[in-house]
mmCIF file of C-alpha atoms and ligand atoms in Angstrom:
data_model
loop_
_atom_site.group_PDB
_atom_site.id
_atom_site.type_symbol
_atom_site.label_atom_id
_atom_site.label_comp_id
_atom_site.label_asym_id
_atom_site.label_seq_id
_atom_site.Cartn_x
_atom_site.Cartn_y
_atom_site.Cartn_z
ATOM 1 C CA UNK A 1267 16.975 -77.298 -196.967
ATOM 2 C CA UNK A 1268 15.732 -80.874 -197.120
ATOM 3 C CA UNK A 1269 16.931 -83.192 -194.352
ATOM 4 C CA UNK A 1270 18.533 -86.392 -195.671
ATOM 5 C CA UNK A 1271 16.347 -89.478 -195.350
ATOM 6 C CA UNK A 1272 17.771 -92.994 -195.438
ATOM 7 C CA UNK A 1273 15.301 -95.874 -195.555
ATOM 8 C CA UNK A 1274 16.122 -99.576 -195.407
ATOM 9 C CA UNK A 1275 14.065 -102.028 -197.430
ATOM 10 C CA UNK A 1276 14.644 -105.421 -195.861
ATOM 11 C CA UNK A 1277 12.460 -107.132 -198.484
ATOM 12 C CA UNK A 1278 11.638 -110.760 -197.501
ATOM 13 C CA UNK A 1279 14.622 -111.199 -195.181
ATOM 14 C CA UNK A 1280 14.863 -111.729 -191.452
ATOM 15 C CA UNK A 1281 14.267 -113.946 -188.462
ATOM 16 C CA UNK A 1282 13.429 -112.951 -184.893
ATOM 17 C CA UNK A 1283 17.077 -113.291 -183.932
ATOM 18 C CA UNK A 1284 18.399 -111.415 -186.933
ATOM 19 C CA UNK A 1285 15.878 -108.592 -186.392
ATOM 20 C CA UNK A 1286 17.018 -108.216 -182.801
ATOM 21 C CA UNK A 1287 20.694 -108.034 -183.728
ATOM 22 C CA UNK A 1288 20.150 -105.692 -186.658
ATOM 23 C CA UNK A 1289 17.886 -103.238 -184.827
ATOM 24 C CA UNK A 1290 20.098 -103.146 -181.727
ATOM 25 C CA UNK A 1291 23.109 -102.542 -183.985
ATOM 26 C CA UNK A 1292 21.377 -99.645 -185.762
ATOM 27 C CA UNK A 1293 20.187 -98.163 -182.459
ATOM 28 C CA UNK A 1294 23.765 -98.056 -181.156
ATOM 29 C CA UNK A 1295 24.759 -95.800 -184.041
ATOM 30 C CA UNK A 1296 21.673 -93.573 -184.025
ATOM 31 C CA UNK A 1297 23.066 -90.892 -181.645
ATOM 32 C CA UNK A 1298 25.750 -90.076 -184.257
ATOM 33 C CA UNK A 1299 23.374 -89.697 -187.201
ATOM 34 C CA UNK A 1300 21.719 -86.515 -188.402
ATOM 35 C CA UNK A 1301 19.657 -88.088 -191.182
ATOM 36 C CA UNK A 1302 16.112 -89.267 -190.685
ATOM 37 C CA UNK A 1303 16.285 -93.075 -190.619
ATOM 38 C CA UNK A 1304 13.506 -95.537 -191.456
ATOM 39 C CA UNK A 1305 13.484 -99.340 -191.607
ATOM 40 C CA UNK A 1306 10.818 -101.019 -193.749
ATOM 41 C CA UNK A 1307 10.439 -104.526 -192.410
ATOM 42 C CA UNK A 1308 8.393 -107.640 -193.282
ATOM 43 C CA UNK A 1309 4.920 -107.603 -191.672
ATOM 44 C CA UNK A 1310 5.585 -110.355 -189.081
ATOM 45 C CA UNK A 1311 8.400 -108.302 -187.522
ATOM 46 C CA UNK A 1312 6.546 -104.970 -187.270
ATOM 47 C CA UNK A 1313 5.546 -105.612 -183.678
ATOM 48 C CA UNK A 1314 9.045 -106.703 -182.629
ATOM 49 C CA UNK A 1315 10.640 -103.697 -184.338
ATOM 50 C CA UNK A 1316 8.066 -101.336 -182.863
ATOM 51 C CA UNK A 1317 8.911 -102.579 -179.343
ATOM 52 C CA UNK A 1318 12.658 -102.343 -179.912
ATOM 53 C CA UNK A 1319 12.499 -98.818 -181.343
ATOM 54 C CA UNK A 1320 10.141 -97.165 -178.832
ATOM 55 C CA UNK A 1321 11.789 -94.005 -177.431
ATOM 56 C CA UNK A 1322 14.306 -93.939 -180.311
ATOM 57 C CA UNK A 1323 14.572 -91.777 -183.419
ATOM 58 C CA UNK A 1324 14.480 -94.857 -185.649
ATOM 59 C CA UNK A 1325 11.213 -94.957 -187.583
ATOM 60 C CA UNK A 1326 9.359 -97.971 -188.883
ATOM 61 C CA UNK A 1327 7.620 -98.801 -192.143
ATOM 62 C CA UNK A 1328 6.043 -101.684 -194.035
ATOM 63 C CA UNK A 1329 6.730 -102.714 -197.624
ATOM 64 C CA UNK A 1330 3.270 -102.928 -199.184
ATOM 65 C CA UNK A 1331 -0.423 -102.694 -198.344
ATOM 66 C CA UNK A 1332 -3.725 -103.874 -199.696
ATOM 67 C CA UNK A 1333 -5.978 -101.000 -200.747
ATOM 68 C CA UNK A 1334 -9.058 -102.525 -199.085
ATOM 69 C CA UNK A 1335 -9.769 -101.746 -195.420
ATOM 70 C CA UNK A 1336 -10.686 -105.344 -194.382
ATOM 71 C CA UNK A 1337 -12.464 -108.442 -195.620
ATOM 72 C CA UNK A 1338 -12.026 -111.531 -197.747
ATOM 73 C CA UNK A 1339 -8.523 -110.909 -199.118
ATOM 74 C CA UNK A 1340 -6.599 -113.971 -197.962
ATOM 75 C CA UNK A 1341 -2.950 -113.273 -197.260
ATOM 76 C CA UNK A 1342 -3.252 -109.497 -197.521
ATOM 77 C CA UNK A 1343 -2.601 -106.713 -194.992
ATOM 78 C CA UNK A 1344 -4.462 -103.397 -194.781
ATOM 79 C CA UNK A 1345 -3.221 -99.878 -194.044
ATOM 80 C CA UNK A 1346 -4.980 -99.747 -190.666
ATOM 81 C CA UNK A 1347 -3.298 -103.018 -189.615
ATOM 82 C CA UNK A 1348 0.101 -101.565 -190.486
ATOM 83 C CA UNK A 1349 -0.742 -98.456 -188.481
ATOM 84 C CA UNK A 1350 -1.950 -100.584 -185.590
ATOM 85 C CA UNK A 1351 1.611 -101.906 -185.251
ATOM 86 C CA UNK A 1352 3.125 -98.439 -185.056
ATOM 87 C CA UNK A 1353 4.448 -98.106 -188.596
ATOM 88 C CA UNK A 1354 4.371 -94.601 -190.051
ATOM 89 C CA UNK A 1355 5.702 -95.374 -193.526
ATOM 90 C CA UNK A 1356 4.941 -97.821 -196.302
ATOM 91 C CA UNK A 1357 6.810 -98.596 -199.510
ATOM 92 C CA UNK A 1358 4.455 -98.481 -202.472
ATOM 93 C CA UNK A 1359 5.168 -99.322 -206.099
ATOM 94 C CA UNK A 1360 8.525 -101.031 -205.603
ATOM 95 C CA UNK A 1361 9.709 -102.470 -208.929
ATOM 96 C CA UNK A 1362 9.443 -105.997 -207.476
ATOM 97 C CA UNK A 1363 5.734 -105.355 -206.845
ATOM 98 C CA UNK A 1364 5.319 -103.851 -210.309
ATOM 99 C CA UNK A 1365 7.063 -106.694 -212.155
ATOM 100 C CA UNK A 1366 6.516 -109.818 -209.997
ATOM 101 C CA UNK A 1367 2.972 -109.006 -208.835
ATOM 102 C CA UNK A 1368 1.699 -107.038 -211.817
ATOM 103 C CA UNK A 1369 0.973 -103.819 -209.951
ATOM 104 C CA UNK A 1370 -0.036 -101.177 -212.492
ATOM 105 C CA UNK A 1371 0.261 -97.398 -212.164
ATOM 106 C CA UNK A 1372 -3.478 -97.379 -211.386
ATOM 107 C CA UNK A 1373 -3.185 -99.891 -208.524
ATOM 108 C CA UNK A 1374 -0.151 -98.075 -207.148
ATOM 109 C CA UNK A 1375 -1.903 -94.695 -207.259
ATOM 110 C CA UNK A 1376 -4.848 -96.225 -205.355
ATOM 111 C CA UNK A 1377 -2.472 -97.650 -202.722
ATOM 112 C CA UNK A 1378 -0.804 -94.236 -202.321
ATOM 113 C CA UNK A 1379 -4.251 -92.712 -201.758
ATOM 114 C CA UNK A 1380 -5.178 -95.321 -199.128
ATOM 115 C CA UNK A 1381 -1.839 -94.894 -197.332
ATOM 116 C CA UNK A 1382 -2.372 -91.126 -197.122
ATOM 117 C CA UNK A 1383 -5.937 -91.554 -195.889
ATOM 118 C CA UNK A 1384 -4.526 -93.701 -193.067
ATOM 119 C CA UNK A 1385 -1.780 -91.214 -192.131
ATOM 120 C CA UNK A 1386 0.953 -93.450 -193.487
ATOM 121 C CA UNK A 1387 3.691 -91.728 -195.494
ATOM 122 C CA UNK A 1388 4.166 -93.528 -198.798
ATOM 123 C CA UNK A 1389 7.700 -94.188 -200.001
ATOM 124 C CA UNK A 1390 6.529 -94.096 -203.586
ATOM 125 C CA UNK A 1391 8.923 -95.930 -205.929
ATOM 126 C CA UNK A 1392 9.431 -95.195 -209.603
ATOM 127 C CA UNK A 1393 12.072 -96.122 -212.136
ATOM 128 C CA UNK A 1394 12.757 -97.380 -215.637
ATOM 129 C CA UNK A 1395 13.845 -100.790 -216.936
ATOM 130 C CA UNK A 1396 17.244 -101.176 -218.609
ATOM 131 C CA UNK A 1397 15.621 -101.489 -222.023
ATOM 132 C CA UNK A 1398 13.696 -98.272 -221.413
ATOM 133 C CA UNK A 1399 16.887 -96.409 -220.477
ATOM 134 C CA UNK A 1400 18.718 -97.804 -223.522
ATOM 135 C CA UNK A 1401 15.954 -96.614 -225.812
ATOM 136 C CA UNK A 1402 15.814 -93.137 -224.288
ATOM 137 C CA UNK A 1403 12.477 -93.634 -222.516
ATOM 138 C CA UNK A 1404 13.552 -92.899 -218.919
ATOM 139 C CA UNK A 1405 11.786 -89.540 -218.703
ATOM 140 C CA UNK A 1406 8.615 -90.811 -220.385
ATOM 141 C CA UNK A 1407 8.412 -93.717 -217.932
ATOM 142 C CA UNK A 1408 8.984 -91.738 -214.732
ATOM 143 C CA UNK A 1409 6.603 -89.017 -215.947
ATOM 144 C CA UNK A 1410 3.882 -91.632 -216.509
ATOM 145 C CA UNK A 1411 4.484 -93.131 -213.049
ATOM 146 C CA UNK A 1412 4.500 -89.760 -211.248
ATOM 147 C CA UNK A 1413 1.550 -88.327 -213.176
ATOM 148 C CA UNK A 1414 -0.602 -91.369 -212.352
ATOM 149 C CA UNK A 1415 -0.234 -90.481 -208.670
ATOM 150 C CA UNK A 1416 -0.652 -86.713 -209.157
ATOM 151 C CA UNK A 1417 -3.880 -87.403 -211.084
ATOM 152 C CA UNK A 1418 -5.182 -89.608 -208.272
ATOM 153 C CA UNK A 1419 -4.230 -87.704 -205.115
ATOM 154 C CA UNK A 1420 -3.367 -84.189 -206.321
ATOM 155 C CA UNK A 1421 -0.097 -82.292 -206.083
ATOM 156 C CA UNK A 1422 -0.865 -81.055 -202.522
ATOM 157 C CA UNK A 1423 -0.586 -84.646 -201.287
ATOM 158 C CA UNK A 1424 3.080 -84.652 -202.265
ATOM 159 C CA UNK A 1425 3.684 -82.712 -199.046
ATOM 160 C CA UNK A 1426 3.227 -86.125 -197.418
ATOM 161 C CA UNK A 1427 4.842 -88.391 -199.994
ATOM 162 C CA UNK A 1428 8.504 -89.406 -200.288
ATOM 163 C CA UNK A 1429 9.573 -90.365 -203.807
ATOM 164 C CA UNK A 1430 12.220 -93.043 -204.377
ATOM 165 C CA UNK A 1431 13.775 -93.066 -207.841
ATOM 166 C CA UNK A 1432 15.052 -96.591 -208.349
ATOM 167 C CA UNK A 1433 16.289 -97.461 -211.839
ATOM 168 C CA UNK A 1434 15.253 -101.114 -212.094
ATOM 169 C CA UNK A 1435 18.579 -102.099 -213.683
ATOM 170 C CA UNK A 1436 20.385 -100.895 -210.552
ATOM 171 C CA UNK A 1437 18.284 -102.744 -207.962
ATOM 172 C CA UNK A 1438 20.130 -105.686 -206.434
ATOM 173 C CA UNK A 1439 22.559 -105.833 -209.357
ATOM 174 C CA UNK A 1440 25.615 -104.096 -207.925
ATOM 175 C CA UNK A 1441 25.380 -101.662 -210.845
ATOM 176 C CA UNK A 1442 24.713 -98.199 -209.436
ATOM 177 C CA UNK A 1443 23.552 -95.234 -211.503
ATOM 178 C CA UNK A 1444 26.361 -92.712 -211.739
ATOM 179 C CA UNK A 1445 25.776 -89.575 -209.663
ATOM 180 C CA UNK A 1446 25.270 -87.692 -212.923
ATOM 181 C CA UNK A 1447 22.705 -90.181 -214.281
ATOM 182 C CA UNK A 1448 20.823 -90.158 -210.971
ATOM 183 C CA UNK A 1449 20.980 -86.365 -210.549
ATOM 184 C CA UNK A 1450 19.682 -85.795 -214.097
ATOM 185 C CA UNK A 1451 16.623 -87.965 -213.483
ATOM 186 C CA UNK A 1452 16.011 -86.564 -209.992
ATOM 187 C CA UNK A 1453 16.084 -83.024 -211.409
ATOM 188 C CA UNK A 1454 13.648 -84.106 -214.104
ATOM 189 C CA UNK A 1455 11.264 -85.592 -211.498
ATOM 190 C CA UNK A 1456 11.430 -82.351 -209.511
ATOM 191 C CA UNK A 1457 10.706 -80.361 -212.676
ATOM 192 C CA UNK A 1458 7.638 -82.529 -213.315
ATOM 193 C CA UNK A 1459 6.322 -81.665 -209.861
ATOM 194 C CA UNK A 1460 7.193 -77.998 -210.412
ATOM 195 C CA UNK A 1461 4.878 -77.920 -213.413
ATOM 196 C CA UNK A 1462 2.115 -78.336 -210.823
ATOM 197 C CA UNK A 1463 3.523 -76.492 -207.801
ATOM 198 C CA UNK A 1464 6.979 -74.955 -207.517
ATOM 199 C CA UNK A 1465 7.060 -74.869 -203.701
ATOM 200 C CA UNK A 1466 5.973 -78.469 -203.304
ATOM 201 C CA UNK A 1467 8.546 -79.527 -205.907
ATOM 202 C CA UNK A 1468 11.262 -77.872 -203.825
ATOM 203 C CA UNK A 1469 10.182 -79.497 -200.578
ATOM 204 C CA UNK A 1470 9.584 -83.085 -201.772
ATOM 205 C CA UNK A 1471 12.228 -85.625 -200.786
ATOM 206 C CA UNK A 1472 13.470 -87.684 -203.722
ATOM 207 C CA UNK A 1473 15.595 -90.647 -202.595
ATOM 208 C CA UNK A 1474 17.854 -92.677 -204.859
ATOM 209 C CA UNK A 1475 17.696 -96.482 -204.714
ATOM 210 C CA UNK A 1476 19.700 -99.106 -206.560
ATOM 211 C CA UNK A 1477 22.841 -100.749 -205.173
ATOM 212 C CA UNK A 1478 23.644 -97.825 -202.904
ATOM 213 C CA UNK A 1479 26.402 -98.854 -200.502
ATOM 214 C CA UNK A 1480 28.902 -97.281 -198.081
ATOM 215 C CA UNK A 1481 31.325 -96.603 -200.955
ATOM 216 C CA UNK A 1482 29.007 -94.706 -203.282
ATOM 217 C CA UNK A 1483 26.449 -93.156 -200.908
ATOM 218 C CA UNK A 1484 28.288 -89.919 -200.167
ATOM 219 C CA UNK A 1485 28.768 -88.935 -203.790
ATOM 220 C CA UNK A 1486 25.156 -89.731 -204.677
ATOM 221 C CA UNK A 1487 23.628 -87.947 -201.681
ATOM 222 C CA UNK A 1488 25.834 -84.910 -202.347
ATOM 223 C CA UNK A 1489 23.938 -84.285 -205.612
ATOM 224 C CA UNK A 1490 21.601 -81.331 -205.472
ATOM 225 C CA UNK A 1491 18.348 -83.207 -206.060
ATOM 226 C CA UNK A 1492 19.203 -86.455 -204.249
ATOM 227 C CA UNK A 1493 17.816 -86.280 -200.728
ATOM 228 C CA UNK A 1494 18.902 -89.667 -199.407
ATOM 229 C CA UNK A 1495 18.562 -93.320 -200.258
ATOM 230 C CA UNK A 1496 16.303 -96.344 -200.280
ATOM 231 C CA UNK A 1497 18.632 -99.191 -199.442
ATOM 232 C CA UNK A 1498 18.031 -102.894 -200.073
ATOM 233 C CA UNK A 1499 20.961 -105.283 -199.594
ATOM 234 C CA UNK A 1500 23.146 -102.881 -197.623
ATOM 235 C CA UNK A 1501 20.359 -102.275 -195.078
ATOM 236 C CA UNK A 1502 20.726 -105.829 -193.741
ATOM 237 C CA UNK A 1503 24.072 -105.141 -192.053
ATOM 238 C CA UNK A 1504 23.995 -102.508 -189.339
ATOM 239 C CA UNK A 1505 27.542 -101.246 -190.028
ATOM 240 C CA UNK A 1506 26.893 -100.761 -193.748
ATOM 241 C CA UNK A 1507 23.491 -99.210 -193.149
ATOM 242 C CA UNK A 1508 24.852 -96.830 -190.516
ATOM 243 C CA UNK A 1509 27.697 -95.698 -192.714
ATOM 244 C CA UNK A 1510 25.192 -94.863 -195.495
ATOM 245 C CA UNK A 1511 23.107 -92.973 -192.901
ATOM 246 C CA UNK A 1512 26.228 -90.998 -191.969
ATOM 247 C CA UNK A 1513 26.883 -90.116 -195.617
ATOM 248 C CA UNK A 1514 24.007 -87.625 -195.492
HETATM 249 C C1 PEP B 2931 15.568 -101.797 -203.249
HETATM 250 O O1 PEP B 2931 15.167 -102.950 -203.314
HETATM 251 O O2 PEP B 2931 14.793 -100.866 -203.007
HETATM 252 C C2 PEP B 2931 16.998 -101.560 -203.446
HETATM 253 C C3 PEP B 2931 17.416 -100.345 -203.651
HETATM 254 O O3 PEP B 2931 17.810 -102.682 -203.397
HETATM 255 P P1 PEP B 2931 19.419 -102.697 -203.465
HETATM 256 O O4 PEP B 2931 19.941 -101.597 -202.592
HETATM 257 O O5 PEP B 2931 19.797 -104.052 -202.982
HETATM 258 O O6 PEP B 2931 19.792 -102.469 -204.899
#
């Protein structure tokens, strides 16, 4: 039985005041939640969120890393810096990184490897573009994305990786995949892993992301192969985020 995981992706949103209000709001609801809950926050707020969440069940993550350990990489942040601020998770391969910053499957696989080497759990994002879905390429695309990481780190490493299936056409659009569309792709992703190791395939968490909200979360998370959600917009309001957390 896989415990439900709900992770918030704040993206580039926040201020010191907003972070305080949002985290305190989430913490108030935490005693009533059985899911594992993670918030992935912008780098400058990692320290603030770490302080606010000490002694709580709320876990903290970052949204990206640079694959180098240190050095002349102006503006970048390394895995050990993220760890230094108490984060245990890091989003890798989000579609915004793939499309806006040109991150290839090869770069993403390298980042997954570096995260694992630094004891950070990658929230490894995959998903197809609308055009790819329309032309029947969804499975080919997610297989390419997953296999790039299996080839780099090996199937055993998936014991420490959380997958987030996020159809790109559903991210930030208000258009959610239907439970059936999402379940079909999640089952396919699990079958891909099973070709390498049946037990690992059964234990890996595969989250759904893409306009998940308090109204659709329950039906999506109820699907057999959907183990929770990666939440963008709805993670910025504590009430909405908590009600998604309760849907698990
Ligand atoms: C995301 O950015 O990972 C995401 C799922 O965003 P939203 O929930 O806003 O679609």
